[in-house]
Coordinates of C-alpha atoms in Angstrom, one line a residue:
M726 CA 115.3 -12.0 19.1
L727 CA 112.1 -10.1 20.1
K728 CA 108.8 -11.1 18.6
K729 CA 107.0 -8.5 16.4
T730 CA 103.7 -7.1 17.4
D731 CA 100.6 -6.6 15.3
T732 CA 101.2 -2.6 15.6
D733 CA 105.1 -3.2 14.6
I734 CA 103.9 -5.3 11.2
I735 CA 101.6 -2.8 10.4
Q736 CA 103.9 0.0 10.8
S737 CA 106.5 -1.7 9.0
S738 CA 104.0 -2.5 6.2
V739 CA 102.8 1.2 5.8
S740 CA 106.6 2.3 6.0
E741 CA 107.7 0.0 2.9
L742 CA 104.2 1.3 1.2
K743 CA 105.0 4.9 2.0
N744 CA 108.9 4.6 0.7
D745 CA 107.7 2.7 -2.2
A746 CA 105.4 5.6 -3.4
L747 CA 107.7 8.3 -2.5
A748 CA 110.4 6.4 -4.8
H749 CA 107.5 6.3 -8.0
F750 CA 106.8 10.2 -6.9
S751 CA 110.4 11.3 -7.4
K752 CA 111.0 9.8 -10.6
W753 CA 108.0 12.1 -12.3
R754 CA 109.4 14.7 -10.1
L755 CA 112.9 14.6 -11.8
N756 CA 111.4 14.3 -15.3
L757 CA 109.3 17.2 -14.7
M758 CA 112.5 18.9 -13.4
K759 CA 114.4 18.4 -16.1
R760 CA 111.6 19.2 -18.5
M761 CA 111.4 22.5 -17.3
G762 CA 115.1 23.0 -17.3
D763 CA 114.8 22.7 -20.9
I764 CA 112.4 25.4 -21.7
V765 CA 114.1 28.9 -22.4
I766 CA 112.1 31.9 -22.7
K767 CA 113.5 34.5 -25.4
N768 CA 112.5 38.4 -25.7
G769 CA 110.1 38.3 -23.3
G770 CA 107.2 36.4 -24.7
T771 CA 104.6 38.2 -26.6
P772 CA 101.6 40.0 -24.9
G773 CA 98.9 38.4 -27.4
N774 CA 95.8 39.7 -28.1
V775 CA 92.9 39.8 -25.8
V776 CA 89.4 39.6 -26.9
S777 CA 86.0 39.5 -25.3
Q778 CA 85.6 36.0 -25.6
Q779 CA 85.1 34.1 -22.3
P780 CA 85.1 30.7 -21.5
S781 CA 81.3 29.4 -20.6
T782 CA 80.2 28.2 -17.0
S783 CA 76.7 27.4 -18.0
G784 CA 75.1 24.3 -18.7
N785 CA 73.9 21.1 -16.8
N786 CA 77.8 20.1 -16.0
S787 CA 78.4 23.1 -13.5
C788 CA 78.8 23.0 -9.9
S789 CA 81.6 25.3 -9.6
E790 CA 80.9 27.2 -6.4
K791 CA 80.9 23.8 -4.3
S792 CA 84.0 22.2 -6.1
N793 CA 85.9 25.3 -6.1
G794 CA 85.5 25.2 -2.0
T795 CA 86.2 21.9 -2.0
L796 CA 89.6 22.6 -4.3
I797 CA 90.6 25.2 -1.6
R798 CA 90.1 22.6 1.7
L799 CA 91.5 19.5 0.2
Y800 CA 94.4 21.8 -1.9
P801 CA 95.1 24.7 0.6
P802 CA 97.1 27.6 -1.9
V803 CA 100.8 28.5 -1.9
Y804 CA 101.1 32.2 -1.9
T805 CA 102.3 33.7 -5.0
P806 CA 102.1 37.3 -6.2
L807 CA 100.7 35.8 -9.6
R808 CA 97.6 35.2 -7.8
E809 CA 97.0 38.9 -8.3
S810 CA 97.4 38.9 -11.9
P811 CA 94.7 39.4 -14.4
K812 CA 92.3 36.4 -14.9
E813 CA 93.8 35.9 -18.6
K814 CA 97.4 35.8 -17.6
R815 CA 96.6 33.4 -14.9
A816 CA 94.6 31.0 -17.0
L817 CA 97.3 31.6 -19.6
I818 CA 99.6 30.2 -17.2
M819 CA 97.6 27.0 -16.3
H820 CA 97.1 26.2 -20.3
C821 CA 100.7 26.6 -20.6
M822 CA 102.1 24.2 -17.6
L823 CA 99.0 21.8 -19.5
L824 CA 101.2 21.7 -22.3
I825 CA 104.5 21.3 -20.6
L826 CA 103.2 18.5 -18.7
L827 CA 101.8 16.6 -21.8
G828 CA 105.2 17.1 -23.2
L829 CA 105.9 14.6 -20.9
D830 CA 104.6 12.2 -23.5
Q831 CA 101.7 11.3 -20.9
Y832 CA 99.3 13.2 -18.2
S833 CA 99.9 11.3 -15.3
L834 CA 98.3 11.5 -12.4
F835 CA 101.0 13.5 -10.5
S836 CA 100.7 15.9 -13.4
R837 CA 96.9 16.1 -12.9
L838 CA 97.5 16.8 -9.3
L839 CA 100.0 19.5 -9.9
L840 CA 97.6 21.4 -12.1
V841 CA 95.0 21.5 -9.6
K842 CA 97.2 22.6 -7.0
L843 CA 98.4 25.1 -9.0
A844 CA 94.3 26.3 -9.8
S845 CA 93.7 26.6 -6.2
S846 CA 96.9 28.8 -5.5
L847 CA 96.3 31.2 -8.7
N848 CA 92.8 31.3 -7.7
V849 CA 91.4 30.0 -11.0
P850 CA 88.3 28.1 -10.7
M851 CA 88.1 24.4 -11.4
W852 CA 86.0 24.9 -14.4
V853 CA 88.4 26.7 -16.1
L854 CA 91.2 23.6 -16.1
L855 CA 88.1 21.3 -16.9
Q856 CA 87.1 23.0 -20.2
D857 CA 90.7 23.4 -21.0
E858 CA 91.5 19.3 -20.7
V859 CA 88.4 19.0 -22.7
R860 CA 89.8 21.2 -25.7
V861 CA 93.0 19.8 -25.3
S862 CA 92.1 16.2 -25.4
Q863 CA 89.7 16.8 -28.5
A864 CA 92.2 18.8 -30.3
L865 CA 94.9 15.4 -30.1
S866 CA 92.4 13.2 -30.6
K867 CA 91.8 14.4 -34.2
I868 CA 95.9 13.6 -34.7
I869 CA 94.8 9.8 -34.4
M870 CA 91.5 10.3 -35.8
G871 CA 92.6 8.6 -39.4
I872 CA 94.5 5.7 -38.3
P873 CA 93.3 2.6 -39.9
A874 CA 92.4 -0.2 -37.3
E875 CA 94.8 -2.6 -39.3
E876 CA 97.8 -0.2 -38.7
I877 CA 96.7 -0.3 -34.6
V878 CA 96.6 -3.9 -35.2
Q879 CA 100.2 -4.6 -36.7
K880 CA 101.1 -1.9 -34.5
R881 CA 100.0 -3.9 -31.1
A882 CA 101.5 -7.0 -32.8
E883 CA 104.8 -5.7 -33.3
E884 CA 105.0 -4.6 -29.7
A885 CA 103.8 -7.9 -28.4
K886 CA 107.1 -9.6 -30.3
T887 CA 109.4 -7.2 -28.5
S888 CA 110.5 -6.9 -25.3
R889 CA 110.7 -3.0 -25.6
R890 CA 107.2 -1.4 -25.8
W891 CA 106.7 2.2 -26.2
R892 CA 106.9 4.3 -22.7
P893 CA 106.5 7.7 -22.2
G894 CA 110.0 9.1 -22.3
M895 CA 110.8 7.7 -25.2
A896 CA 110.0 10.4 -27.5
T897 CA 113.3 11.5 -28.5
G898 CA 113.6 8.6 -31.2
A899 CA 110.1 8.7 -32.4
A900 CA 109.2 9.5 -35.4
G901 CA 106.8 12.7 -36.4
G902 CA 106.6 15.9 -34.4
T903 CA 107.8 18.9 -35.7
P904 CA 109.2 21.4 -32.7
A905 CA 108.7 24.7 -34.9
T906 CA 105.1 23.7 -36.4
L907 CA 102.2 23.3 -34.6
A908 CA 99.9 20.4 -35.9
A909 CA 96.6 21.8 -38.0
P910 CA 94.3 20.2 -35.2
L911 CA 96.1 22.2 -32.6
V912 CA 95.8 25.2 -34.4
E913 CA 92.1 25.2 -35.3
A914 CA 91.5 24.4 -31.5
G915 CA 93.5 27.3 -30.3
I916 CA 95.9 25.5 -28.6
G917 CA 98.3 28.1 -27.0
T918 CA 95.9 30.6 -26.6
V919 CA 93.1 31.5 -23.8
F920 CA 89.7 33.0 -23.8
G921 CA 90.4 33.2 -27.4
G922 CA 93.1 35.8 -27.5
L923 CA 95.8 35.8 -24.9
G924 CA 98.4 33.5 -25.9
I925 CA 101.7 32.2 -27.0
P926 CA 103.2 31.9 -30.3
Q927 CA 102.3 28.5 -32.1
A928 CA 106.3 27.6 -32.4
A929 CA 106.2 27.9 -28.7
A930 CA 103.4 25.7 -28.4
A931 CA 104.6 23.1 -30.2
S932 CA 107.9 23.3 -28.2
L933 CA 106.1 23.0 -24.9
L934 CA 104.1 20.2 -26.2
G935 CA 107.4 18.5 -27.8
P936 CA 106.3 15.1 -29.5
M937 CA 102.8 15.5 -28.5
N938 CA 102.5 17.8 -31.0
D939 CA 101.7 15.8 -34.0
S940 CA 103.3 12.3 -33.5
T941 CA 100.5 9.4 -33.7
I942 CA 102.6 7.3 -31.4
V943 CA 102.9 9.6 -28.7
V944 CA 99.0 10.5 -28.7
G945 CA 98.4 7.1 -29.7
T946 CA 99.9 6.2 -26.3
L947 CA 98.1 8.8 -24.1
F948 CA 94.6 7.4 -25.4
G949 CA 95.5 3.8 -25.2
L950 CA 95.9 2.8 -28.7
Y951 CA 99.5 1.8 -28.3
G952 CA 102.0 0.5 -25.6
A953 CA 99.4 -1.5 -23.6
R954 CA 98.0 -5.3 -24.1
Q955 CA 94.7 -5.4 -26.1
G956 CA 91.7 -5.4 -23.9
S957 CA 90.5 -8.6 -25.2
K958 CA 93.7 -10.5 -24.0
T959 CA 93.3 -8.9 -20.7
I960 CA 89.8 -9.7 -20.3
E961 CA 90.3 -13.2 -21.5
A962 CA 92.8 -13.9 -18.8
H963 CA 90.0 -13.7 -16.4
G964 CA 87.3 -15.7 -18.5
K965 CA 87.3 -18.9 -16.6
D966 CA 86.4 -16.3 -13.5
L967 CA 84.1 -14.0 -14.9
Q968 CA 81.2 -14.9 -17.4
D969 CA 80.1 -11.2 -17.9
F970 CA 82.7 -8.2 -18.1
G971 CA 83.2 -5.1 -19.9
M972 CA 83.1 -1.2 -20.3
I973 CA 80.0 0.7 -21.3
P974 CA 80.4 4.4 -22.5
L975 CA 78.3 6.6 -20.9
H976 CA 78.2 9.6 -22.8
G977 CA 78.8 10.6 -26.4
T978 CA 78.3 8.9 -29.8
S979 CA 79.3 5.3 -29.0
S980 CA 76.7 2.4 -28.4
T981 CA 75.6 0.9 -25.2
E982 CA 77.4 -2.3 -25.9
I983 CA 80.7 -3.1 -24.8
T984 CA 83.4 -1.1 -26.1
D985 CA 87.1 -1.4 -26.0
P986 CA 88.3 2.2 -24.3
K987 CA 91.0 2.5 -27.5
D988 CA 88.2 2.6 -29.9
A989 CA 86.2 5.7 -28.4
P990 CA 85.7 8.4 -31.2
A991 CA 87.6 11.1 -31.4
E992 CA 84.9 13.5 -30.4
D993 CA 84.5 11.7 -27.3
R994 CA 88.1 11.7 -26.0
R995 CA 89.0 13.0 -22.4
M996 CA 92.4 13.8 -20.5
R997 CA 90.8 12.0 -17.7
V998 CA 88.8 8.6 -17.6
T999 CA 86.0 7.4 -14.9
V1000 CA 84.8 4.3 -14.6
A1001 CA 81.7 3.7 -12.3
V1002 CA 80.7 0.3 -10.8
T1003 CA 77.2 -0.8 -10.1
G1004 CA 76.4 -2.8 -7.0
L1005 CA 72.9 -4.0 -7.1
L1006 CA 70.4 -4.9 -10.0
T1007 CA 67.0 -5.4 -10.2
A1008 CA 67.0 -4.7 -14.3
H1009 CA 69.5 -5.7 -17.1
D1010 CA 69.8 -2.0 -17.8
D1011 CA 69.6 -0.3 -14.1
Y1012 CA 73.8 -0.4 -14.7
L1013 CA 73.8 2.9 -16.7
Q1014 CA 70.7 4.5 -15.1
S1015 CA 72.4 5.2 -11.7
W1016 CA 75.6 7.0 -13.5
Q1017 CA 74.0 9.3 -15.8
V1018 CA 74.8 12.2 -13.0
I1019 CA 78.5 12.0 -14.2
G1020 CA 79.7 14.9 -16.2
Q1021 CA 80.9 15.0 -19.7
Q1022 CA 84.4 16.6 -19.0
T1023 CA 85.6 13.2 -18.2
E1024 CA 85.6 10.1 -20.6
A1025 CA 83.2 7.9 -18.4
Y1026 CA 82.5 4.1 -18.1
A1027 CA 80.0 1.5 -16.5
M1028 CA 81.7 -1.5 -15.7
R1029 CA 79.5 -4.2 -16.6
W1030 CA 80.1 -7.2 -14.6
E1031 CA 78.4 -10.4 -13.6
V1032 CA 74.9 -9.2 -14.6
E1033 CA 73.2 -12.3 -13.7
A1034 CA 74.8 -12.4 -10.3
L1035 CA 73.7 -9.0 -9.4
N1036 CA 70.3 -9.7 -10.7
K1037 CA 69.9 -12.4 -8.4
V1038 CA 71.2 -10.7 -5.4
G1039 CA 69.5 -8.0 -5.9
T1040 CA 65.8 -9.4 -6.4
A1041 CA 66.4 -11.4 -3.5
L1042 CA 67.0 -8.4 -1.2
E1043 CA 64.0 -6.5 -2.6
S1044 CA 62.2 -9.3 -2.0
V1045 CA 63.3 -9.3 1.8
V1046 CA 63.2 -5.8 2.3
N1047 CA 59.6 -5.7 0.9
G1048 CA 58.6 -8.7 3.3
A1049 CA 56.7 -8.5 6.5
A1050 CA 59.9 -10.3 8.4
W1051 CA 62.0 -7.3 7.5
Y1052 CA 59.1 -5.1 8.8
E1053 CA 58.6 -6.3 12.1
A1054 CA 62.3 -7.0 12.4
K1055 CA 63.3 -3.3 11.8
K1056 CA 61.2 -2.8 15.2
E1057 CA 63.7 -4.7 17.3
M1058 CA 66.9 -2.9 15.5
T1059 CA 66.6 0.4 17.1
S1060 CA 70.2 0.9 17.9
E1061 CA 73.3 1.8 15.5
T1062 CA 73.8 -1.4 13.2
G1063 CA 77.5 -1.5 14.5
K1064 CA 76.2 -2.2 18.4
E1065 CA 73.9 -5.1 16.8
L1066 CA 76.9 -6.8 15.4
K1067 CA 78.7 -6.4 18.4
R1068 CA 76.0 -8.0 20.5
A1069 CA 75.4 -10.7 17.8
Y1070 CA 71.8 -11.2 18.1
W1071 CA 69.1 -10.7 15.0
P1072 CA 65.6 -11.2 15.2
T1073 CA 64.5 -14.8 14.9
D1074 CA 62.3 -14.7 11.9
L1075 CA 65.1 -12.8 10.1
V1076 CA 67.3 -15.3 10.7
K1077 CA 65.3 -18.0 9.3
I1078 CA 64.8 -16.3 6.1
N1079 CA 68.8 -15.6 5.6
K1080 CA 69.0 -18.9 3.4
A1081 CA 67.1 -16.9 0.8
I1082 CA 69.6 -14.2 0.3
E1083 CA 73.1 -15.2 1.8
N1084 CA 74.0 -17.8 -0.7
H1085 CA 73.5 -15.1 -3.5
W1086 CA 75.1 -12.5 -1.7
T1087 CA 78.6 -15.2 -1.0
V1088 CA 78.6 -15.9 -4.6
A1089 CA 78.4 -12.2 -5.8
M1090 CA 81.1 -10.9 -3.3
V1091 CA 83.5 -14.0 -4.5
R1092 CA 82.9 -12.2 -8.2
A1093 CA 83.5 -9.0 -7.2
E1094 CA 86.9 -10.1 -5.7
K1095 CA 87.6 -11.6 -8.9
A1096 CA 86.1 -8.4 -10.8
G1097 CA 88.5 -6.3 -8.8
G1098 CA 91.5 -8.3 -10.0
A1099 CA 90.3 -7.8 -13.6
L1100 CA 89.7 -4.0 -13.3
A1101 CA 93.1 -3.7 -11.5
D1102 CA 94.8 -5.6 -14.5
I1103 CA 92.9 -3.4 -17.0
I1104 CA 94.9 -0.1 -15.1
V1105 CA 97.9 -1.6 -14.8
N1106 CA 98.1 -2.6 -18.5
R1107 CA 97.3 0.9 -19.5
L1108 CA 94.2 0.0 -21.3
M1109 CA 92.9 3.5 -20.5
G1110 CA 96.2 4.7 -21.9
E1111 CA 98.6 7.2 -20.0
R1112 CA 95.6 9.2 -18.0
P1113 CA 94.5 9.3 -14.6
V1114 CA 91.9 6.7 -13.8
T1115 CA 88.9 7.8 -11.4
L1116 CA 86.7 4.7 -9.7
I1117 CA 83.2 5.4 -8.0
G1118 CA 81.0 2.2 -6.9
Y1119 CA 78.5 1.6 -4.3
S1120 CA 77.4 -2.2 -2.2
L1121 CA 79.0 -4.8 -4.1
G1122 CA 80.4 -2.5 -7.0
A1123 CA 82.3 -0.8 -3.8
R1124 CA 83.6 -3.8 -3.5
V1125 CA 85.3 -4.7 -6.5
I1126 CA 87.1 -0.9 -6.3
Y1127 CA 88.3 -2.4 -2.9
A1128 CA 89.6 -5.4 -4.4
C1129 CA 91.1 -3.5 -7.0
L1130 CA 93.0 -1.0 -5.0
M1131 CA 94.0 -4.0 -2.8
A1132 CA 95.3 -5.7 -6.1
L1133 CA 96.9 -2.3 -7.1
S1134 CA 99.1 -2.1 -3.5
E1135 CA 100.3 -5.6 -3.9
K1136 CA 101.5 -4.8 -7.3
R1137 CA 103.2 -0.8 -6.6
A1138 CA 101.3 0.2 -9.0
F1139 CA 101.2 3.9 -8.3
G1140 CA 100.3 7.0 -9.9
L1141 CA 97.6 5.7 -11.9
V1142 CA 94.2 6.1 -9.8
E1143 CA 93.2 9.8 -9.1
N1144 CA 90.0 9.6 -7.1
V1145 CA 88.0 7.1 -5.4
V1146 CA 84.4 7.5 -3.9
I1147 CA 82.8 4.1 -2.3
M1148 CA 79.5 4.0 -0.6
G1149 CA 78.0 1.4 1.4
T1150 CA 81.4 -0.8 1.1
P1151 CA 81.3 -4.2 2.4
C1152 CA 85.0 -4.3 3.3
P1153 CA 87.2 -4.0 6.9
T1154 CA 88.1 -0.7 8.1
E1155 CA 91.6 -2.1 9.3
V1156 CA 93.8 0.7 9.1
R1157 CA 96.5 -1.6 7.3
V1158 CA 93.9 -1.9 4.8
W1159 CA 93.0 1.8 4.1
A1160 CA 96.8 2.5 4.4
A1161 CA 97.2 0.2 1.1
M1162 CA 94.5 1.6 -0.5
R1163 CA 95.4 5.2 0.6
S1164 CA 98.9 4.7 -1.3
V1165 CA 97.8 3.9 -4.7
V1166 CA 94.7 6.7 -4.7
G1167 CA 97.0 10.1 -5.1
G1168 CA 93.9 12.4 -5.3
R1169 CA 90.3 12.0 -2.9
L1170 CA 89.6 8.6 -1.4
V1171 CA 86.1 9.0 0.3
N1172 CA 83.9 6.8 2.3
V1173 CA 80.6 7.1 2.0
Y1174 CA 78.6 5.0 4.9
S1175 CA 75.2 5.1 7.1
K1176 CA 75.4 3.8 10.8
D1177 CA 71.8 2.8 10.4
D1178 CA 71.8 0.6 7.2
Y1179 CA 70.7 -2.6 8.9
L1180 CA 70.5 -4.5 5.2
L1181 CA 74.1 -4.3 5.0
G1182 CA 75.0 -5.2 8.6
F1183 CA 72.8 -8.0 8.3
L1184 CA 74.4 -9.2 5.2
H1185 CA 78.1 -8.7 6.8
R1186 CA 77.0 -10.5 10.1
T1187 CA 79.0 -13.6 9.3
S1188 CA 82.2 -12.0 8.3
A1189 CA 85.3 -10.8 10.5
W1190 CA 83.3 -7.9 11.6
V1191 CA 85.4 -7.1 14.5
Y1192 CA 87.8 -5.6 11.7
G1193 CA 85.0 -3.0 11.0
V1194 CA 82.4 -2.6 8.2
A1195 CA 83.4 0.7 6.0
G1196 CA 79.9 0.8 4.8
L1197 CA 78.7 1.3 8.5
Q1198 CA 81.4 3.3 10.1
K1199 CA 83.7 5.9 9.6
V1200 CA 87.4 5.0 9.0
Q1201 CA 90.3 6.0 11.6
G1202 CA 93.6 6.0 11.6
V1203 CA 94.6 6.9 8.2
P1204 CA 95.3 10.3 7.4
N1205 CA 93.6 11.6 4.1
V1206 CA 90.7 9.5 4.0
E1207 CA 87.2 11.5 3.8
N1208 CA 84.4 10.0 5.9
F1209 CA 80.9 11.3 4.8
D1210 CA 77.7 10.1 6.7
I1211 CA 74.3 9.8 5.1
S1212 CA 72.5 8.0 8.2
E1213 CA 70.1 10.7 7.8
V1214 CA 68.5 9.4 4.5
M1215 CA 70.2 6.3 4.3
T1216 CA 68.3 3.3 6.0
N1217 CA 67.7 1.0 3.4
H1218 CA 71.0 -0.5 1.3
F1219 CA 68.8 -0.4 -1.9
R1220 CA 68.9 3.6 -2.1
Y1221 CA 72.2 4.1 -3.1
R1222 CA 71.3 3.8 -6.7
N1223 CA 69.4 6.9 -6.4
L1224 CA 71.5 9.0 -4.0
V1225 CA 75.0 8.7 -6.3
G1226 CA 74.5 12.1 -7.8
S1227 CA 73.4 13.8 -4.2
V1228 CA 76.2 12.5 -2.8
L1229 CA 78.9 13.5 -4.8
K1230 CA 77.2 17.0 -5.1
K1231 CA 77.7 17.1 -1.5
I1232 CA 81.0 16.3 -1.2
G1233 CA 81.6 18.7 -3.9
W1234 CA 82.5 16.6 -7.1
E1235 CA 84.4 18.8 -9.9
D1236 CA 82.0 17.4 -12.5
I1237 CA 78.4 16.2 -12.4
D1238 CA 75.3 16.9 -14.4
S1239 CA 72.8 18.9 -12.7
T1240 CA 69.8 17.8 -14.9
Q1241 CA 70.3 14.1 -14.3
I1242 CA 70.8 14.9 -10.4
A1243 CA 67.3 16.6 -10.6
K1244 CA 65.8 13.5 -12.3
E1245 CA 67.6 11.3 -10.0
Q1246 CA 65.8 13.1 -6.8
E1247 CA 62.7 12.5 -8.3
R1248 CA 63.2 8.7 -8.4
F1249 CA 64.5 9.0 -4.7
S1250 CA 61.0 10.6 -3.7
A1251 CA 59.2 8.1 -5.6
E1252 CA 61.2 5.2 -3.8
M1253 CA 60.5 7.2 -0.3
K1254 CA 57.0 7.3 -1.1
A1255 CA 56.6 3.9 -2.0
E1256 CA 58.3 2.8 1.2
K1257 CA 56.1 5.5 3.3
E1258 CA 52.9 3.9 1.9
L1259 CA 54.0 0.2 2.7
Q1260 CA 55.0 1.0 6.2
A1261 CA 51.7 3.0 6.7
E1262 CA 49.6 0.2 5.0
R1263 CA 51.3 -2.5 7.7
D1264 CA 51.2 -0.1 10.7
L1265 CA 47.4 0.5 10.0
K1266 CA 46.8 -3.8 10.0
N1267 CA 48.9 -3.9 13.0
D1268 CA 46.8 -1.0 15.0
V1269 CA 43.2 -2.4 13.8
E1270 CA 41.4 -3.7 16.9
P1271 CA 40.2 -7.3 16.5
E1272 CA 36.4 -7.8 16.2
G1273 CA 34.5 -10.0 18.7
D1274 CA 34.4 -10.6 22.3
T1275 CA 38.3 -10.5 22.9
E1276 CA 39.7 -8.6 25.3
K1277 CA 42.0 -5.5 24.8
G1278 CA 45.2 -6.4 23.3
K1279 CA 44.6 -10.3 22.8
A1280 CA 44.1 -11.9 19.2
P1281 CA 41.4 -13.9 18.1
A1282 CA 42.2 -17.6 18.4
G1283 CA 44.2 -19.2 16.1
Q1284 CA 46.3 -15.8 15.6
K1285 CA 49.2 -14.5 17.4
S1286 CA 49.1 -11.0 19.3
I1287 CA 51.7 -8.2 18.2
R1288 CA 53.0 -9.0 21.8
E1289 CA 53.7 -12.7 21.2
I1290 CA 55.4 -11.7 17.9
T1291 CA 57.4 -9.3 19.7
E1292 CA 58.5 -11.6 22.8
K1293 CA 59.6 -14.0 20.0
M1294 CA 61.7 -11.8 18.2
L1295 CA 64.1 -10.9 21.3
G1296 CA 66.9 -12.5 19.3
V1297 CA 69.0 -15.5 18.7
K1298 CA 72.6 -15.6 19.0
L1299 CA 74.1 -16.2 15.5
D1300 CA 76.3 -18.9 17.4
S1301 CA 73.4 -21.3 18.0
M1302 CA 72.3 -21.5 14.8

């Protein structure tokens, strides 16, 4: 029997992942086809009453042109004569399809991607879908708004005692939901109509929604109230490994304290969830500042994790970056960081101070792995409900997301994560790793990197760099992974915290706040100005001619010349340390 090569093992692993992912998708597809087959159109429908009201495209969350171009590029339209229909009718088709998909008792990742593809094919702007999602989510959340907390606790306790928890598709035997009558909150929100007029009868809208119409159990499951373990139990399971972990809401009326997503106010609920993960901290409130650029058409949370460890790493790195040793070391690092890693040479003085940061970085990397496992459990256990989840992070936060996706892949947890954007990620670029990550991400998987991020290269120098570093280079060999190079502006690993909004805007993200991006750019400009002033000050000191009778180019007695410093810093091989 021939021994399998590494290539054979990778191909076998990827093929197995593909088959499992396709099997999971096929189940959703069969449910949808059955649902579509149950729909009967009588009397040709109704033309409705079109009025002049139009959805609003203005406001701080609008990034329409860029996101529409990205939509067409990522989801090429399928030709249909419906594309030539009036815009009101195309919007109504989108709305009815949203109701049909919610009739599956969930709003899964595949349902969302189908709507995005349909929007591209019908030439419907992305903001139309986003606003429709917000309108429907706020209307549905009012159905469960008055449920007492005691009832929720009791229901969850009953679920814990039985082996049969509530699952999507079990609505047939559920109480509630009258097919012929649309629930009052849905009527008030105009569900079944678009642009304030054109629509379908209320009875038809109720039939499309099915039990999602007014069943508190079905709607509660959608938003994470039922059908999942309590958040505290999931977090407690990781309590020995994580001392600080929780979700902080970014928008809405909630406080900035750690919140269980199931406790979000009705007006703050959305059809999709975004979790943002910070990677470096220099102050206790920095983990929120970077993520204010995320728009309000998604239910957004900032993940708080190991703030003390992140502060230690951030403070240590900041002192090194602002120190003289780093200033001198950058003169030697004139090539791409990847080449520095391959030849394994770094300036001597820089290697000597590595103990000041290496211990903190190593501890934070381990904690990131633990936090990623906890995040994966939260997603798998549906603490966010039956809704697609998007993950965004930078630096160590991106490492958390990497660990989360790898854990999801091992659990074969497909159809849960919609989009992922990771920036400056300290993780390998190996094909097997990214194929596993790609298998559990249904939408966009974006790797943001900089070839000139010397600090990340220095921190990652003792790791298995032969497998690559995603934060320093492209990911190759895995289809549908987007690579975005920001080397022009990214030479300091700390800059990621003030570049999140700019990066999301450039990659055509569908929901960002332009006002917050402007504020972020002001912070970035101030940071760049401070860096330049510090560098100019040091350059001036090095260029000043020494006083006295010393020869030109020589330093006074007792001081080292620039030439001597440079010769000393020709490099030290890591193996010799």
